[in-house]
GROMACS .gro file of C-alpha atoms in nm:
model
  231
    1UNK     CA    1  -0.830   3.953   1.129
    2UNK     CA    2  -0.704   4.294   1.230
    3UNK     CA    3  -0.782   4.433   1.575
    4UNK     CA    4  -0.782   4.814   1.572
    5UNK     CA    5  -0.882   4.878   1.937
    6UNK     CA    6  -0.690   4.709   2.219
    7UNK     CA    7  -0.547   4.784   2.562
    8UNK     CA    8  -0.258   4.540   2.543
    9UNK     CA    9   0.039   4.764   2.622
   10UNK     CA   10   0.159   4.746   2.984
   11UNK     CA   11   0.178   5.027   3.240
   12UNK     CA   12  -0.007   5.293   3.039
   13UNK     CA   13  -0.371   5.245   3.140
   14UNK     CA   14  -0.610   4.991   3.292
   15UNK     CA   15  -0.539   4.731   3.023
   16UNK     CA   16  -0.234   4.561   3.171
   17UNK     CA   17   0.001   4.620   3.461
   18UNK     CA   18   0.280   4.381   3.359
   19UNK     CA   19   0.477   4.261   3.057
   20UNK     CA   20   0.364   3.904   3.116
   21UNK     CA   21  -0.005   4.000   3.110
   22UNK     CA   22   0.049   4.197   2.792
   23UNK     CA   23   0.229   3.907   2.625
   24UNK     CA   24  -0.058   3.679   2.727
   25UNK     CA   25  -0.310   3.915   2.566
   26UNK     CA   26  -0.105   3.926   2.246
   27UNK     CA   27  -0.071   3.547   2.247
   28UNK     CA   28  -0.450   3.519   2.263
   29UNK     CA   29  -0.478   3.744   1.959
   30UNK     CA   30  -0.229   3.531   1.769
   31UNK     CA   31  -0.418   3.212   1.855
   32UNK     CA   32  -0.734   3.361   1.704
   33UNK     CA   33  -0.556   3.429   1.376
   34UNK     CA   34  -0.513   3.803   1.422
   35UNK     CA   35  -0.235   3.930   1.195
   36UNK     CA   36  -0.222   4.293   1.309
   37UNK     CA   37  -0.297   4.461   1.641
   38UNK     CA   38  -0.332   4.833   1.696
   39UNK     CA   39  -0.236   4.918   2.053
   40UNK     CA   40  -0.463   5.201   2.167
   41UNK     CA   41  -0.403   5.290   2.533
   42UNK     CA   42  -0.645   5.537   2.688
   43UNK     CA   43  -0.573   5.907   2.680
   44UNK     CA   44  -0.807   6.010   2.960
   45UNK     CA   45  -0.775   6.078   3.331
   46UNK     CA   46  -0.616   5.914   3.523
   47UNK     CA   47  -0.437   5.757   3.226
   48UNK     CA   48  -0.265   6.061   3.078
   49UNK     CA   49   0.074   5.963   2.943
   50UNK     CA   50   0.294   6.165   2.711
   51UNK     CA   51   0.336   6.064   2.351
   52UNK     CA   52   0.704   5.999   2.417
   53UNK     CA   53   0.636   5.765   2.710
   54UNK     CA   54   0.369   5.582   2.512
   55UNK     CA   55   0.603   5.533   2.218
   56UNK     CA   56   0.883   5.411   2.446
   57UNK     CA   57   0.658   5.149   2.609
   58UNK     CA   58   0.536   5.041   2.265
   59UNK     CA   59   0.886   4.994   2.124
   60UNK     CA   60   0.995   4.798   2.431
   61UNK     CA   61   0.690   4.574   2.408
   62UNK     CA   62   0.752   4.511   2.038
   63UNK     CA   63   1.100   4.383   2.127
   64UNK     CA   64   0.961   4.159   2.402
   65UNK     CA   65   0.701   4.014   2.164
   66UNK     CA   66   0.970   3.950   1.901
   67UNK     CA   67   1.189   3.776   2.158
   68UNK     CA   68   0.895   3.545   2.236
   69UNK     CA   69   0.861   3.463   1.866
   70UNK     CA   70   0.515   3.613   1.831
   71UNK     CA   71   0.407   3.664   1.474
   72UNK     CA   72   0.169   3.959   1.505
   73UNK     CA   73   0.234   4.300   1.352
   74UNK     CA   74   0.199   4.574   1.614
   75UNK     CA   75   0.088   4.931   1.546
   76UNK     CA   76   0.046   5.225   1.780
   77UNK     CA   77  -0.237   5.468   1.841
   78UNK     CA   78  -0.444   5.593   2.134
   79UNK     CA   79  -0.808   5.590   2.240
   80UNK     CA   80  -0.864   5.959   2.300
   81UNK     CA   81  -1.137   6.085   2.530
   82UNK     CA   82  -1.223   6.417   2.372
   83UNK     CA   83  -1.428   6.597   2.638
   84UNK     CA   84  -1.264   6.909   2.774
   85UNK     CA   85  -0.959   6.879   2.551
   86UNK     CA   86  -0.826   7.078   2.260
   87UNK     CA   87  -0.803   6.761   2.053
   88UNK     CA   88  -0.709   6.936   1.730
   89UNK     CA   89  -0.433   7.130   1.906
   90UNK     CA   90  -0.299   6.822   2.082
   91UNK     CA   91  -0.295   6.631   1.755
   92UNK     CA   92  -0.127   6.919   1.573
   93UNK     CA   93   0.143   6.941   1.840
   94UNK     CA   94   0.200   6.564   1.847
   95UNK     CA   95   0.094   6.534   2.211
   96UNK     CA   96  -0.163   6.267   2.131
   97UNK     CA   97  -0.133   5.992   1.874
   98UNK     CA   98  -0.315   5.901   1.559
   99UNK     CA   99  -0.321   5.539   1.443
  100UNK     CA  100   0.013   5.436   1.295
  101UNK     CA  101   0.109   5.802   1.244
  102UNK     CA  102  -0.172   5.840   0.989
  103UNK     CA  103  -0.477   6.067   0.968
  104UNK     CA  104  -0.696   5.804   1.139
  105UNK     CA  105  -0.777   5.880   1.503
  106UNK     CA  106  -0.973   5.670   1.755
  107UNK     CA  107  -1.195   5.884   1.978
  108UNK     CA  108  -1.429   5.807   2.266
  109UNK     CA  109  -1.695   5.997   2.458
  110UNK     CA  110  -1.866   5.992   2.796
  111UNK     CA  111  -2.094   5.691   2.825
  112UNK     CA  112  -2.375   5.870   3.008
  113UNK     CA  113  -2.345   6.248   2.969
  114UNK     CA  114  -2.464   6.349   2.624
  115UNK     CA  115  -2.178   6.466   2.406
  116UNK     CA  116  -2.168   6.638   2.069
  117UNK     CA  117  -2.028   6.340   1.882
  118UNK     CA  118  -2.128   6.459   1.537
  119UNK     CA  119  -1.982   6.806   1.596
  120UNK     CA  120  -1.646   6.656   1.699
  121UNK     CA  121  -1.646   6.429   1.395
  122UNK     CA  122  -1.713   6.733   1.176
  123UNK     CA  123  -1.436   6.937   1.338
  124UNK     CA  124  -1.177   6.661   1.307
  125UNK     CA  125  -1.273   6.585   0.949
  126UNK     CA  126  -1.250   6.956   0.868
  127UNK     CA  127  -0.896   6.954   1.011
  128UNK     CA  128  -0.786   6.668   0.787
  129UNK     CA  129  -0.827   6.377   1.030
  130UNK     CA  130  -1.040   6.066   0.988
  131UNK     CA  131  -1.220   5.998   1.318
  132UNK     CA  132  -1.327   5.653   1.430
  133UNK     CA  133  -1.589   5.668   1.706
  134UNK     CA  134  -1.507   5.390   1.951
  135UNK     CA  135  -1.784   5.155   2.069
  136UNK     CA  136  -2.080   5.375   1.975
  137UNK     CA  137  -2.315   5.111   2.117
  138UNK     CA  138  -2.196   5.190   2.471
  139UNK     CA  139  -2.312   5.553   2.476
  140UNK     CA  140  -2.654   5.564   2.642
  141UNK     CA  141  -2.769   5.858   2.431
  142UNK     CA  142  -2.650   5.725   2.093
  143UNK     CA  143  -2.912   5.649   1.829
  144UNK     CA  144  -2.923   5.533   1.470
  145UNK     CA  145  -2.986   5.895   1.372
  146UNK     CA  146  -2.656   5.991   1.535
  147UNK     CA  147  -2.485   5.701   1.360
  148UNK     CA  148  -2.624   5.826   1.029
  149UNK     CA  149  -2.499   6.180   1.095
  150UNK     CA  150  -2.153   6.049   1.190
  151UNK     CA  151  -2.133   5.876   0.853
  152UNK     CA  152  -2.264   6.183   0.667
  153UNK     CA  153  -1.986   6.393   0.823
  154UNK     CA  154  -1.721   6.144   0.713
  155UNK     CA  155  -1.670   5.963   1.043
  156UNK     CA  156  -1.640   5.591   1.101
  157UNK     CA  157  -1.795   5.369   1.367
  158UNK     CA  158  -1.633   5.089   1.565
  159UNK     CA  159  -1.836   4.827   1.753
  160UNK     CA  160  -1.698   4.609   2.033
  161UNK     CA  161  -1.692   4.234   1.973
  162UNK     CA  162  -1.821   4.183   2.325
  163UNK     CA  163  -2.136   4.378   2.241
  164UNK     CA  164  -2.229   4.099   2.001
  165UNK     CA  165  -2.125   3.783   2.184
  166UNK     CA  166  -2.003   3.888   2.528
  167UNK     CA  167  -2.158   4.004   2.853
  168UNK     CA  168  -2.264   4.351   2.744
  169UNK     CA  169  -2.602   4.489   2.845
  170UNK     CA  170  -2.894   4.373   2.634
  171UNK     CA  171  -2.957   4.729   2.512
  172UNK     CA  172  -2.597   4.752   2.389
  173UNK     CA  173  -2.626   4.418   2.210
  174UNK     CA  174  -2.944   4.517   2.030
  175UNK     CA  175  -2.799   4.850   1.922
  176UNK     CA  176  -2.472   4.692   1.805
  177UNK     CA  177  -2.666   4.450   1.584
  178UNK     CA  178  -2.876   4.732   1.441
  179UNK     CA  179  -2.559   4.926   1.360
  180UNK     CA  180  -2.434   4.631   1.156
  181UNK     CA  181  -2.768   4.556   0.993
  182UNK     CA  182  -2.816   4.922   0.902
  183UNK     CA  183  -2.471   4.946   0.744
  184UNK     CA  184  -2.346   5.199   0.999
  185UNK     CA  185  -2.068   4.990   1.154
  186UNK     CA  186  -1.727   4.999   0.987
  187UNK     CA  187  -1.510   4.800   1.228
  188UNK     CA  188  -1.549   4.536   1.496
  189UNK     CA  189  -1.264   4.526   1.746
  190UNK     CA  190  -1.192   4.357   2.078
  191UNK     CA  191  -1.129   4.654   2.311
  192UNK     CA  192  -0.948   4.388   2.511
  193UNK     CA  193  -0.810   4.448   2.861
  194UNK     CA  194  -0.646   4.191   3.087
  195UNK     CA  195  -0.930   4.025   3.277
  196UNK     CA  196  -1.181   4.099   3.001
  197UNK     CA  197  -1.254   3.822   2.751
  198UNK     CA  198  -1.136   3.873   2.396
  199UNK     CA  199  -1.443   3.790   2.188
  200UNK     CA  200  -1.303   3.881   1.848
  201UNK     CA  201  -1.309   3.534   1.690
  202UNK     CA  202  -1.651   3.453   1.836
  203UNK     CA  203  -1.781   3.780   1.700
  204UNK     CA  204  -1.635   3.709   1.356
  205UNK     CA  205  -1.809   3.372   1.347
  206UNK     CA  206  -2.133   3.531   1.464
  207UNK     CA  207  -2.123   3.802   1.199
  208UNK     CA  208  -2.035   3.552   0.926
  209UNK     CA  209  -2.331   3.333   1.023
  210UNK     CA  210  -2.584   3.614   1.068
  211UNK     CA  211  -2.476   3.872   0.809
  212UNK     CA  212  -2.261   3.670   0.568
  213UNK     CA  213  -1.893   3.622   0.490
  214UNK     CA  214  -1.851   3.946   0.290
  215UNK     CA  215  -1.978   4.151   0.586
  216UNK     CA  216  -1.742   3.972   0.824
  217UNK     CA  217  -1.445   4.031   0.596
  218UNK     CA  218  -1.523   4.402   0.568
  219UNK     CA  219  -1.580   4.456   0.942
  220UNK     CA  220  -1.284   4.254   1.069
  221UNK     CA  221  -1.026   4.284   0.791
  222UNK     CA  222  -1.080   4.500   0.483
  223UNK     CA  223  -1.164   4.833   0.648
  224UNK     CA  224  -0.903   4.780   0.920
  225UNK     CA  225  -0.636   4.721   0.658
  226UNK     CA  226  -0.705   5.069   0.521
  227UNK     CA  227  -0.648   5.212   0.869
  228UNK     CA  228  -0.312   5.050   0.933
  229UNK     CA  229  -0.197   5.142   0.583
  230UNK     CA  230  -0.310   5.501   0.633
  231UNK     CA  231  -0.536   5.500   0.327
   0.00000   0.00000   0.00000
C-alpha cells in the first residue's frame, strides 16, 4: 500500500511533537505493509511553516528512519488549506509544496463553512496542477453532485480510511461508502496523527471484501503510485 496523506513528521503541525512519536507512526505503517508514505503536514494556521523548514525537518526525519532500519520510502508534500490564500501564487513561488515536487497538490477546505471546492479545482487545473481534495467526506456541505463536478474539472478525491472503519460520524461513513460505490473516490489514505488510529490496513481489507480486490488495489496502490511518480 501507499499512504498519500499523513501527519507523521515531527514539530510541524498537530501530527507529532517528537522524533520518537514520528518513528512510532512510521513503524506502524511498515507493519501494515505500506511501502511508500507521503508526509503531508498542514499548511494552515497555526501550523504555517516555511517550505525550507518543512524540507529540513523531512530530510532529518528520513535520516532518523534510515538509522532505525525502516524500509519505507518517504516523500514530501503538504496538506494545504486554501481559504484566504493565493494558492497559485504560493505554489508558483515555491512557498508551499506539491507532492514529491510534482504537479499533484493535496488541498483541504473548511469542514463547516461552504467553500467553492469545484472553483478551486478548476483554477488549479487551469494553472497546470493536479488537485487532490482531501477527505471530501468530512465537509458537511459536500454532496455527490460536488464530487461529480470535481471529477469533471479534472480533480481527484481522497477518502480517509477512518471514515470507513474508524470512529467517524455515521454521516461521514455513509458518504465515504457512496463515494467509493459511485466511482468518485480515487485514493484512500490514513490521515494519521499521533493519538489517532491508523486504519489503513483495516480499510483495505474492508474495501477488498465489499468492493473487490481490483477496487482495493486501485484505491490503495495503483492511483497513489501515479502520484509519487509524478505521472
